[in-house]
Amino acid sequence: GAAGSLEHPFNHLIDTLKDGDRKYFNPQKLNDARYNKLPLSIRVLLEAAIRKCDGFYVKEEDVHNILDWSEQQNVAEVPFPPARVLLQDFTGIPAMVDLAAMRDAVTKHGVDPGLVNPVCPTDLIVDHSLQIDLNKCQGPPSRPSPARPTPRRGSQCGGERGSCSKGGCSDSPAIAVQQIENTPLLCPFHLQPVSEPETALKNQELELIRNKERLQFFKWCSKAFKNVNVVPPDVGAVHQLNLEYLSRVVQESQGFIYPDSVVGTDSHTTMINGLGILGWGVGGIESEAVMLGQPISLTLPQVVGCRLVGSVNILATSIDIVLGITKHLRQAGIAGKFVEFFGPGVSQLSVPDRTTIANMCPEYNAIVSFFPVDHVTLQHFKQTNFTEEKLELLEAYLKAVKLFRNYEDSSEDPQYSEVIEINLSSMVPHVSGPKRPQDRVAVSSMKEDFQSCLNEKVGFKGFHISKEKQESLVPFLHDGQEYELAHGSVVIAAVISCTNNCNPSVMLTAGLLAKKAVEAGLIVKPYIRTSLAPGSGMVTHYLNTSGVLPYLSQLGFEVIGYGCATCVGNTAPLPETVSEAIKEGDLVACGVLSGNRHFEGRLCDCVRANYLASPPLVVAYAIAGTVSINFEKEPLGVTSEGKEVYLRDVWPTREEVQQIEQDKVISSIFTELRARREKGNTFWNNLECPESVVFPWDPKSTYIRSPSFFNKLCKEVQPPQSIENAHALLFLGDKVTTDHISPAGSIARVSAAARYLLSKRLTPREFNSYGARRGNDAVMTRGTFASIKLQNRFIGKPGPKTVHIPSGQTLDVFEAVERYQRDGVPLIILAGKQYGSGNSRDWAAKGPYLLGVRAVIAESFEKMHKNHLVGMGIAPLQFLPGQSADSLELCGKEKFTITLPEDLSPKQMLTVKTSSGKTFSVTTLFDNEMDVAFYRHGGLLRYVARTML
């Protein structure tokens, strides 16, 4: 685009890499000492602003403000044009529907519809529609199901925007594709059929039929639009893997190379900062604006440097480190800032560790947790989907623009707004228990702690066992052999895949520990009920490819949890002789399990102490047979030859784990992913979709229809029309949230949207939610202000009602709008402070626009929502400081006339006249010429369509 034209203001910064044909903008050619002191995340913002500087969206002044970050942080508003947009299924629908409608609009003017494409490359992951929760349909009901399996790297699935309604996503690799092809489902470990109740299959077919229309539309998008890459539904792929698979790290376009960066509607977007790619989550309407070429606007953030020092404790696992770092950051109060990692400790973190920390950003409210690329990241990319050639280019480019870090070299450290130092050696492994997950005990003091639990009165930790009974030993027989139980004896050891997502590598640690223990001649006593529940398909892959499974099963950790016959057979209750011995001696026996943070229905009534520990520690305590052990001083076990083996002798080092993870596991995962991508899945490949350049809308569809944003679009932009004799559609108070404006949940049976769907012959069971129907403007406009919590001062009690002022009747908001529109009455909204707070919602500005709302007059606006209103061509007008509807004594039932001058300018004062004879002033909240241009054109969509014309 702009980069190719001659008058680019930063042409003098263009440089070429050594092979000569790859051009790039080199900020070092500014010859400005401040560049070398900028945090690397800010350097990414600077490069994007230099490259995209066009005098309209990005001005030269913006570039200078970013360069002057040390003075301008928290002050300057700057634009950020990301390299690509990531849309996820539900949130992608409205954006793609709008583009399809724009093609129709330009066609009417005789322009080639093929010219309408996203300006910014867009990845669309079609995901959550095909998932089925394996745990709902498996195995015997008697066993509490293990913690819900979750994809690798990322907290729970989805998050609020367009998330899936079901539990854990992408579970067993085989699951949906096989069902679509009607082959039996196999357990990935025992390769035996899974006893699957029919409901799941039916459920699956319904899902596909219900979503078929949406999938066909996406498939049309993938063929019709340039710059759109659709990732088809693929049940085997874990969602975060998709994010990594799409990562480019360094982008190439039109002969220029530049850093990859991304904004996305996916709640896991921040994960990719762990790969050295700057990116964060935004709302559907922002991502749509970015697709159409508008940058994200943000206040230049403060950057907190997080300095990692010290070396990791030998027994600490990735989970200990990730949770330890997250806890530090949560206590540091860094909301709304960037975090950037530096210091010699960073190179000890593997890439999965980094992406997990980055993904947990929302827990400590930072915008991003950025890990600049270093040699560890490059090693990781070797195993993923980068060719040798691309890796060389990537390294040469990042070094040329100083975006590559050597964490050991402190002379490279940038200046940060503040620095938090975290010592990795302070992260010691803990277990939680014996009764509540919040009671944490350091592994090193476990023996003393258990002793004090026996002494203490019965309470959160205490069992109150009298002194003389504390030494009881109870002999019992198991399979004809005699054993003894004491207080602290382990009788249950369950390695359950937990929902933390550096989880696969920690499960691998457990497997390697088992391997070394078996090789050293150690065993687990046969009466201990051991089990292994791998959960997500990712962990399955880790355990299978690394070859540790046979060793786990040799120690008695057999796979359960997939619902095949072998799985079910492995989940036997405690042997009777064991439970009798416990009762006889009134013993405090122990269960040790990894995984679920909550104690899921205490494993067995007779087991009084339950500890949560990391998977490798579960294996260690099972071998030891007791929790009352000091691993430093006492041997883990004694071999048949009488040799003492300590935990430190068999515990795998972090290097060993990372080596196997990188060389064996990650490369095989990506090889398989690539193969699957190339093959595609049968359902998607066979899905028919239209071949046309413009989308053939189905008039019967209740999911996808062409919105009326482009009605009466003419080539020339009209001067701003004054708003004359408008009525207030609603008279609202303070803190009206986007959820009041555009609710996301289920469609109430008595609502305007329900009446519309009933008229289309749907039953209430088929209504689905507003979220699922956001590709249908008829449903979404009827859903605007349909919240039962809406406090409209015309009504006096909460509900989606208003008064149609000319007739005085109380009606549903949508019915009132229909009458106003019939009579040609323009509408405004009166509101109090913080109008539009809360999460970004696609339809919170689109809905009012289609209802005919021309302006919102409020005491103050949430910044994000104010930008959305401008982007839809609705004027955000602010009462003067100290004034409000009450202080001006407005009853809201007057007629309002707002005169707009021909030459609107940012922050202009306008006069409002009312039919009761009052006049008052308001300020237009247009921040800059760009806002004014959007408003004059009737919103960003119409602005972009006109530039095509």
PDB file of C-alpha atoms in Angstrom, residues 69-315:
ATOM      1  CA  TRP A  69       7.874   7.197  24.829  1.00  0.00           C
ATOM      2  CA  SER A  70       9.767   7.988  28.037  1.00  0.00           C
ATOM      3  CA  GLU A  71       7.992  11.392  28.171  1.00  0.00           C
ATOM      4  CA  GLN A  72       4.754  10.490  26.385  1.00  0.00           C
ATOM      5  CA  GLN A  73       3.779   7.271  28.203  1.00  0.00           C
ATOM      6  CA  ASN A  74       0.287   7.545  29.708  1.00  0.00           C
ATOM      7  CA  VAL A  75      -0.156  10.855  27.835  1.00  0.00           C
ATOM      8  CA  ALA A  76      -0.154  10.541  24.052  1.00  0.00           C
ATOM      9  CA  GLU A  77      -2.892   8.729  22.116  1.00  0.00           C
ATOM     10  CA  VAL A  78      -1.214   6.703  19.383  1.00  0.00           C
ATOM     11  CA  PRO A  79      -2.429   4.522  16.501  1.00  0.00           C
ATOM     12  CA  PHE A  80      -1.389   0.894  16.197  1.00  0.00           C
ATOM     13  CA  PRO A  81      -1.947  -0.723  12.786  1.00  0.00           C
ATOM     14  CA  PRO A  82      -1.438  -4.459  13.485  1.00  0.00           C
ATOM     15  CA  ALA A  83      -0.047  -6.793  10.813  1.00  0.00           C
ATOM     16  CA  ARG A  84      -3.091  -9.067  10.920  1.00  0.00           C
ATOM     17  CA  VAL A  85      -6.476  -9.665  12.519  1.00  0.00           C
ATOM     18  CA  LEU A  86      -7.594 -12.874  14.143  1.00  0.00           C
ATOM     19  CA  LEU A  87     -11.322 -13.584  14.205  1.00  0.00           C
ATOM     20  CA  GLN A  88     -12.877 -16.468  15.969  1.00  0.00           C
ATOM     21  CA  ASP A  89     -16.004 -18.078  14.649  1.00  0.00           C
ATOM     22  CA  PHE A  90     -18.924 -16.224  16.269  1.00  0.00           C
ATOM     23  CA  THR A  91     -17.223 -12.839  16.324  1.00  0.00           C
ATOM     24  CA  GLY A  92     -16.153 -13.261  12.718  1.00  0.00           C
ATOM     25  CA  ILE A  93     -19.698 -13.464  11.405  1.00  0.00           C
ATOM     26  CA  PRO A  94     -20.757  -9.780  11.632  1.00  0.00           C
ATOM     27  CA  ALA A  95     -17.472  -8.555  10.151  1.00  0.00           C
ATOM     28  CA  MET A  96     -17.671 -10.904   7.163  1.00  0.00           C
ATOM     29  CA  VAL A  97     -21.398 -10.208   6.691  1.00  0.00           C
ATOM     30  CA  ASP A  98     -20.651  -6.465   6.517  1.00  0.00           C
ATOM     31  CA  LEU A  99     -17.953  -7.007   3.899  1.00  0.00           C
ATOM     32  CA  ALA A 100     -20.304  -9.188   1.855  1.00  0.00           C
ATOM     33  CA  ALA A 101     -22.960  -6.438   2.073  1.00  0.00           C
ATOM     34  CA  MET A 102     -20.375  -3.848   1.003  1.00  0.00           C
ATOM     35  CA  ARG A 103     -19.757  -5.900  -2.149  1.00  0.00           C
ATOM     36  CA  ASP A 104     -23.489  -5.640  -2.937  1.00  0.00           C
ATOM     37  CA  ALA A 105     -23.416  -1.882  -2.326  1.00  0.00           C
ATOM     38  CA  VAL A 106     -20.497  -1.112  -4.656  1.00  0.00           C
ATOM     39  CA  THR A 107     -21.929  -3.440  -7.337  1.00  0.00           C
ATOM     40  CA  LYS A 108     -25.046  -1.227  -7.491  1.00  0.00           C
ATOM     41  CA  HIS A 109     -22.727   1.658  -8.428  1.00  0.00           C
ATOM     42  CA  GLY A 110     -21.093  -0.358 -11.204  1.00  0.00           C
ATOM     43  CA  VAL A 111     -17.850  -0.977  -9.306  1.00  0.00           C
ATOM     44  CA  ASP A 112     -16.163  -4.402  -9.397  1.00  0.00           C
ATOM     45  CA  PRO A 113     -17.212  -6.144  -6.150  1.00  0.00           C
ATOM     46  CA  GLY A 114     -13.965  -8.144  -6.246  1.00  0.00           C
ATOM     47  CA  LEU A 115     -12.187  -4.969  -5.095  1.00  0.00           C
ATOM     48  CA  VAL A 116     -13.865  -5.190  -1.687  1.00  0.00           C
ATOM     49  CA  ASN A 117     -11.502  -7.187   0.532  1.00  0.00           C
ATOM     50  CA  PRO A 118     -10.111  -6.722   4.011  1.00  0.00           C
ATOM     51  CA  VAL A 119      -7.191  -4.268   3.876  1.00  0.00           C
ATOM     52  CA  CYS A 120      -5.538  -6.067   6.780  1.00  0.00           C
ATOM     53  CA  PRO A 121      -4.808  -9.816   6.409  1.00  0.00           C
ATOM     54  CA  THR A 122      -7.415 -11.737   8.385  1.00  0.00           C
ATOM     55  CA  ASP A 123      -7.302 -15.205   9.905  1.00  0.00           C
ATOM     56  CA  LEU A 124     -10.660 -16.676  10.773  1.00  0.00           C
ATOM     57  CA  ILE A 125     -10.680 -19.741  13.022  1.00  0.00           C
ATOM     58  CA  VAL A 126     -13.892 -21.702  12.623  1.00  0.00           C
ATOM     59  CA  ASP A 127     -13.866 -23.472  15.849  1.00  0.00           C
ATOM     60  CA  HIS A 128     -16.310 -23.661  18.600  1.00  0.00           C
ATOM     61  CA  SER A 129     -19.229 -24.997  16.638  1.00  0.00           C
ATOM     62  CA  LEU A 130     -17.879 -28.511  16.302  1.00  0.00           C
ATOM     63  CA  GLN A 131     -16.734 -29.289  19.798  1.00  0.00           C
ATOM     64  CA  ILE A 132     -18.242 -31.965  21.940  1.00  0.00           C
ATOM     65  CA  ASP A 133     -17.461 -32.472  25.556  1.00  0.00           C
ATOM     66  CA  LEU A 134     -16.096 -35.948  25.923  1.00  0.00           C
ATOM     67  CA  ASN A 135     -16.609 -36.078  29.656  1.00  0.00           C
ATOM     68  CA  LYS A 136     -20.342 -35.659  29.442  1.00  0.00           C
ATOM     69  CA  CYS A 137     -20.715 -38.923  27.618  1.00  0.00           C
ATOM     70  CA  GLN A 138     -18.405 -41.439  29.032  1.00  0.00           C
ATOM     71  CA  GLY A 139     -17.751 -44.223  31.420  1.00  0.00           C
ATOM     72  CA  PRO A 140     -19.646 -45.271  34.538  1.00  0.00           C
ATOM     73  CA  PRO A 141     -21.421 -42.513  36.452  1.00  0.00           C
ATOM     74  CA  SER A 142     -20.003 -43.748  39.748  1.00  0.00           C
ATOM     75  CA  ARG A 143     -16.597 -42.145  39.259  1.00  0.00           C
ATOM     76  CA  PRO A 144     -16.306 -38.379  39.587  1.00  0.00           C
ATOM     77  CA  SER A 145     -15.164 -37.221  36.193  1.00  0.00           C
ATOM     78  CA  PRO A 146     -11.660 -35.750  36.199  1.00  0.00           C
ATOM     79  CA  ALA A 147     -11.082 -32.064  35.843  1.00  0.00           C
ATOM     80  CA  ARG A 148     -12.495 -30.829  32.616  1.00  0.00           C
ATOM     81  CA  PRO A 149      -9.865 -31.310  29.936  1.00  0.00           C
ATOM     82  CA  THR A 150      -8.800 -28.083  28.346  1.00  0.00           C
ATOM     83  CA  PRO A 151      -6.688 -27.347  25.332  1.00  0.00           C
ATOM     84  CA  ARG A 152      -3.033 -26.775  25.902  1.00  0.00           C
ATOM     85  CA  ARG A 153      -1.933 -23.290  26.842  1.00  0.00           C
ATOM     86  CA  GLY A 154      -4.868 -21.146  27.763  1.00  0.00           C
ATOM     87  CA  SER A 155      -7.295 -20.765  30.582  1.00  0.00           C
ATOM     88  CA  GLN A 156     -10.868 -21.900  30.139  1.00  0.00           C
ATOM     89  CA  CYS A 157     -12.207 -22.079  26.665  1.00  0.00           C
ATOM     90  CA  GLY A 158     -13.492 -19.031  24.917  1.00  0.00           C
ATOM     91  CA  GLY A 159     -14.139 -16.355  27.477  1.00  0.00           C
ATOM     92  CA  GLU A 160     -17.128 -14.091  27.165  1.00  0.00           C
ATOM     93  CA  ARG A 161     -16.948 -13.145  23.495  1.00  0.00           C
ATOM     94  CA  GLY A 162     -18.286 -15.804  21.200  1.00  0.00           C
ATOM     95  CA  SER A 163     -17.128 -18.529  23.461  1.00  0.00           C
ATOM     96  CA  CYS A 164     -18.412 -22.020  23.191  1.00  0.00           C
ATOM     97  CA  SER A 165     -21.254 -22.984  25.412  1.00  0.00           C
ATOM     98  CA  LYS A 166     -19.886 -26.384  26.182  1.00  0.00           C
ATOM     99  CA  GLY A 167     -17.221 -27.527  28.582  1.00  0.00           C
ATOM    100  CA  GLY A 168     -13.700 -28.359  27.517  1.00  0.00           C
ATOM    101  CA  CYS A 169     -13.064 -27.862  23.862  1.00  0.00           C
ATOM    102  CA  SER A 170     -11.194 -29.992  21.430  1.00  0.00           C
ATOM    103  CA  ASP A 171     -10.835 -33.168  23.335  1.00  0.00           C
ATOM    104  CA  SER A 172      -9.876 -36.461  21.877  1.00  0.00           C
ATOM    105  CA  PRO A 173      -8.175 -36.003  18.535  1.00  0.00           C
ATOM    106  CA  ALA A 174     -10.401 -38.488  16.830  1.00  0.00           C
ATOM    107  CA  ILE A 175     -13.726 -37.388  17.980  1.00  0.00           C
ATOM    108  CA  ALA A 176     -15.971 -35.347  15.725  1.00  0.00           C
ATOM    109  CA  VAL A 177     -14.549 -36.079  12.340  1.00  0.00           C
ATOM    110  CA  GLN A 178     -14.948 -39.756  12.988  1.00  0.00           C
ATOM    111  CA  GLN A 179     -18.501 -39.358  14.132  1.00  0.00           C
ATOM    112  CA  ILE A 180     -19.412 -37.419  11.068  1.00  0.00           C
ATOM    113  CA  GLU A 181     -18.124 -40.324   9.055  1.00  0.00           C
ATOM    114  CA  ASN A 182     -19.997 -42.742  11.335  1.00  0.00           C
ATOM    115  CA  THR A 183     -17.063 -44.848  12.398  1.00  0.00           C
ATOM    116  CA  PRO A 184     -16.871 -46.016  15.996  1.00  0.00           C
ATOM    117  CA  LEU A 185     -14.997 -43.792  18.384  1.00  0.00           C
ATOM    118  CA  LEU A 186     -11.733 -45.243  19.716  1.00  0.00           C
ATOM    119  CA  CYS A 187      -9.919 -44.595  22.955  1.00  0.00           C
ATOM    120  CA  PRO A 188      -6.590 -43.017  21.833  1.00  0.00           C
ATOM    121  CA  PHE A 189      -4.638 -45.183  24.302  1.00  0.00           C
ATOM    122  CA  HIS A 190      -6.234 -48.609  24.184  1.00  0.00           C
ATOM    123  CA  LEU A 191      -7.665 -48.291  20.656  1.00  0.00           C
ATOM    124  CA  GLN A 192     -10.894 -49.880  21.823  1.00  0.00           C
ATOM    125  CA  PRO A 193     -14.343 -48.517  21.061  1.00  0.00           C
ATOM    126  CA  VAL A 194     -15.706 -45.981  23.517  1.00  0.00           C
ATOM    127  CA  SER A 195     -19.187 -46.716  24.794  1.00  0.00           C
ATOM    128  CA  GLU A 196     -20.803 -43.544  23.513  1.00  0.00           C
ATOM    129  CA  PRO A 197     -24.413 -42.813  24.343  1.00  0.00           C
ATOM    130  CA  GLU A 198     -26.449 -41.938  21.263  1.00  0.00           C
ATOM    131  CA  THR A 199     -27.239 -38.468  22.538  1.00  0.00           C
ATOM    132  CA  ALA A 200     -23.752 -37.264  21.756  1.00  0.00           C
ATOM    133  CA  LEU A 201     -23.988 -38.450  18.167  1.00  0.00           C
ATOM    134  CA  LYS A 202     -27.386 -36.859  17.689  1.00  0.00           C
ATOM    135  CA  ASN A 203     -26.110 -33.771  19.358  1.00  0.00           C
ATOM    136  CA  GLN A 204     -23.247 -33.713  16.904  1.00  0.00           C
ATOM    137  CA  GLU A 205     -25.418 -34.028  13.816  1.00  0.00           C
ATOM    138  CA  LEU A 206     -27.734 -31.312  15.100  1.00  0.00           C
ATOM    139  CA  GLU A 207     -24.728 -29.083  15.708  1.00  0.00           C
ATOM    140  CA  LEU A 208     -23.584 -29.546  12.134  1.00  0.00           C
ATOM    141  CA  ILE A 209     -27.004 -28.981  10.659  1.00  0.00           C
ATOM    142  CA  ARG A 210     -27.574 -26.006  12.920  1.00  0.00           C
ATOM    143  CA  ASN A 211     -24.266 -24.522  11.905  1.00  0.00           C
ATOM    144  CA  LYS A 212     -24.241 -25.633   8.301  1.00  0.00           C
ATOM    145  CA  GLU A 213     -25.424 -22.285   7.038  1.00  0.00           C
ATOM    146  CA  ARG A 214     -22.755 -20.467   8.989  1.00  0.00           C
ATOM    147  CA  LEU A 215     -20.065 -22.881   7.794  1.00  0.00           C
ATOM    148  CA  GLN A 216     -21.172 -22.490   4.182  1.00  0.00           C
ATOM    149  CA  PHE A 217     -20.946 -18.718   4.513  1.00  0.00           C
ATOM    150  CA  PHE A 218     -17.423 -19.017   5.946  1.00  0.00           C
ATOM    151  CA  LYS A 219     -16.421 -21.339   3.146  1.00  0.00           C
ATOM    152  CA  TRP A 220     -17.705 -18.812   0.596  1.00  0.00           C
ATOM    153  CA  CYS A 221     -15.644 -16.106   2.385  1.00  0.00           C
ATOM    154  CA  SER A 222     -12.507 -18.224   2.176  1.00  0.00           C
ATOM    155  CA  LYS A 223     -12.907 -18.462  -1.599  1.00  0.00           C
ATOM    156  CA  ALA A 224     -14.369 -15.062  -2.430  1.00  0.00           C
ATOM    157  CA  PHE A 225     -12.148 -12.692  -0.435  1.00  0.00           C
ATOM    158  CA  LYS A 226      -8.474 -11.988  -0.834  1.00  0.00           C
ATOM    159  CA  ASN A 227      -6.566 -11.501   2.424  1.00  0.00           C
ATOM    160  CA  VAL A 228      -8.860 -13.906   4.294  1.00  0.00           C
ATOM    161  CA  ASN A 229      -7.500 -17.190   5.553  1.00  0.00           C
ATOM    162  CA  VAL A 230     -10.151 -19.517   6.978  1.00  0.00           C
ATOM    163  CA  VAL A 231      -9.021 -22.304   9.323  1.00  0.00           C
ATOM    164  CA  PRO A 232     -11.747 -24.935   8.932  1.00  0.00           C
ATOM    165  CA  PRO A 233     -13.180 -26.787  11.903  1.00  0.00           C
ATOM    166  CA  ASP A 234     -10.753 -29.511  12.885  1.00  0.00           C
ATOM    167  CA  VAL A 235     -11.518 -31.260  16.060  1.00  0.00           C
ATOM    168  CA  GLY A 236      -8.100 -32.712  16.596  1.00  0.00           C
ATOM    169  CA  ALA A 237      -6.382 -29.351  16.699  1.00  0.00           C
ATOM    170  CA  VAL A 238      -6.146 -27.646  20.008  1.00  0.00           C
ATOM    171  CA  HIS A 239      -7.226 -24.086  19.830  1.00  0.00           C
ATOM    172  CA  GLN A 240      -3.978 -22.547  21.050  1.00  0.00           C
ATOM    173  CA  LEU A 241      -2.085 -24.580  18.476  1.00  0.00           C
ATOM    174  CA  ASN A 242      -4.108 -22.872  15.793  1.00  0.00           C
ATOM    175  CA  LEU A 243      -2.945 -19.545  17.163  1.00  0.00           C
ATOM    176  CA  GLU A 244       0.651 -20.667  16.996  1.00  0.00           C
ATOM    177  CA  TYR A 245       0.246 -22.305  13.591  1.00  0.00           C
ATOM    178  CA  LEU A 246      -0.952 -18.972  12.184  1.00  0.00           C
ATOM    179  CA  SER A 247       1.919 -16.995  13.693  1.00  0.00           C
ATOM    180  CA  ARG A 248       4.321 -15.514  11.180  1.00  0.00           C
ATOM    181  CA  VAL A 249       6.736 -13.710  13.606  1.00  0.00           C
ATOM    182  CA  VAL A 250       8.042 -11.757  10.619  1.00  0.00           C
ATOM    183  CA  GLN A 251       5.577 -10.783   7.894  1.00  0.00           C
ATOM    184  CA  GLU A 252       6.324 -10.241   4.210  1.00  0.00           C
ATOM    185  CA  SER A 253       4.136  -8.230   1.893  1.00  0.00           C
ATOM    186  CA  GLN A 254       4.737  -6.215  -1.281  1.00  0.00           C
ATOM    187  CA  GLY A 255       8.498  -6.657  -1.028  1.00  0.00           C
ATOM    188  CA  PHE A 256       8.631  -5.358   2.556  1.00  0.00           C
ATOM    189  CA  ILE A 257       9.368  -7.329   5.716  1.00  0.00           C
ATOM    190  CA  TYR A 258       8.086  -6.206   9.105  1.00  0.00           C
ATOM    191  CA  PRO A 259       7.275  -7.651  12.550  1.00  0.00           C
ATOM    192  CA  ASP A 260       4.158  -9.794  12.921  1.00  0.00           C
ATOM    193  CA  SER A 261       1.553  -8.326  15.265  1.00  0.00           C
ATOM    194  CA  VAL A 262      -2.086  -9.111  15.779  1.00  0.00           C
ATOM    195  CA  VAL A 263      -5.336  -8.043  17.382  1.00  0.00           C
ATOM    196  CA  GLY A 264      -8.069 -10.599  17.761  1.00  0.00           C
ATOM    197  CA  THR A 265     -11.493 -11.318  19.140  1.00  0.00           C
ATOM    198  CA  ASP A 266     -10.216 -14.493  20.668  1.00  0.00           C
ATOM    199  CA  SER A 267      -9.706 -14.476  24.427  1.00  0.00           C
ATOM    200  CA  HIS A 268      -6.479 -16.468  24.015  1.00  0.00           C
ATOM    201  CA  THR A 269      -4.885 -13.922  21.666  1.00  0.00           C
ATOM    202  CA  THR A 270      -2.388 -12.701  24.292  1.00  0.00           C
ATOM    203  CA  MET A 271      -0.748 -16.134  24.286  1.00  0.00           C
ATOM    204  CA  ILE A 272       1.287 -15.207  21.215  1.00  0.00           C
ATOM    205  CA  ASN A 273       3.256 -12.530  23.102  1.00  0.00           C
ATOM    206  CA  GLY A 274       5.188 -15.510  24.468  1.00  0.00           C
ATOM    207  CA  LEU A 275       6.496 -16.041  20.914  1.00  0.00           C
ATOM    208  CA  GLY A 276       7.691 -12.446  20.620  1.00  0.00           C
ATOM    209  CA  ILE A 277       4.631 -11.340  18.623  1.00  0.00           C
ATOM    210  CA  LEU A 278       2.816  -8.294  19.970  1.00  0.00           C
ATOM    211  CA  GLY A 279      -0.932  -8.760  20.182  1.00  0.00           C
ATOM    212  CA  TRP A 280      -4.009  -8.541  22.369  1.00  0.00           C
ATOM    213  CA  GLY A 281      -7.735  -9.131  22.353  1.00  0.00           C
ATOM    214  CA  VAL A 282     -10.210  -6.521  21.127  1.00  0.00           C
ATOM    215  CA  GLY A 283     -13.944  -6.419  20.480  1.00  0.00           C
ATOM    216  CA  GLY A 284     -15.632  -7.489  17.269  1.00  0.00           C
ATOM    217  CA  ILE A 285     -16.212  -3.950  16.091  1.00  0.00           C
ATOM    218  CA  GLU A 286     -12.549  -2.921  16.576  1.00  0.00           C
ATOM    219  CA  SER A 287     -11.335  -5.939  14.669  1.00  0.00           C
ATOM    220  CA  GLU A 288     -13.754  -5.151  11.882  1.00  0.00           C
ATOM    221  CA  ALA A 289     -12.382  -1.586  11.769  1.00  0.00           C
ATOM    222  CA  VAL A 290      -8.818  -2.943  11.586  1.00  0.00           C
ATOM    223  CA  MET A 291      -9.820  -5.261   8.725  1.00  0.00           C
ATOM    224  CA  LEU A 292     -11.093  -2.180   6.911  1.00  0.00           C
ATOM    225  CA  GLY A 293      -7.764  -0.404   7.422  1.00  0.00           C
ATOM    226  CA  GLN A 294      -8.293   1.649  10.569  1.00  0.00           C
ATOM    227  CA  PRO A 295      -5.594   1.325  13.259  1.00  0.00           C
ATOM    228  CA  ILE A 296      -6.345   0.542  16.909  1.00  0.00           C
ATOM    229  CA  SER A 297      -6.112   3.664  19.042  1.00  0.00           C
ATOM    230  CA  LEU A 298      -4.446   3.387  22.440  1.00  0.00           C
ATOM    231  CA  THR A 299      -2.865   5.598  25.073  1.00  0.00           C
ATOM    232  CA  LEU A 300       0.872   4.988  24.852  1.00  0.00           C
ATOM    233  CA  PRO A 301       1.221   2.413  27.639  1.00  0.00           C
ATOM    234  CA  GLN A 302       3.617   2.256  30.532  1.00  0.00           C
ATOM    235  CA  VAL A 303       5.902  -0.771  30.231  1.00  0.00           C
ATOM    236  CA  VAL A 304       6.784  -2.657  33.383  1.00  0.00           C
ATOM    237  CA  GLY A 305      10.049  -4.571  33.056  1.00  0.00           C
ATOM    238  CA  CYS A 306       9.852  -7.949  34.769  1.00  0.00           C
ATOM    239  CA  ARG A 307      13.422  -9.000  35.532  1.00  0.00           C
ATOM    240  CA  LEU A 308      13.933 -12.716  36.085  1.00  0.00           C
ATOM    241  CA  VAL A 309      17.043 -13.732  38.036  1.00  0.00           C
ATOM    242  CA  GLY A 310      18.231 -16.822  39.885  1.00  0.00           C
ATOM    243  CA  SER A 311      17.933 -20.413  38.792  1.00  0.00           C
ATOM    244  CA  VAL A 312      14.968 -22.702  39.058  1.00  0.00           C
ATOM    245  CA  ASN A 313      14.724 -25.092  42.032  1.00  0.00           C
ATOM    246  CA  ILE A 314      15.322 -28.666  40.855  1.00  0.00           C
ATOM    247  CA  LEU A 315      11.899 -29.968  41.995  1.00  0.00           C
TER     248      LEU A 315
END
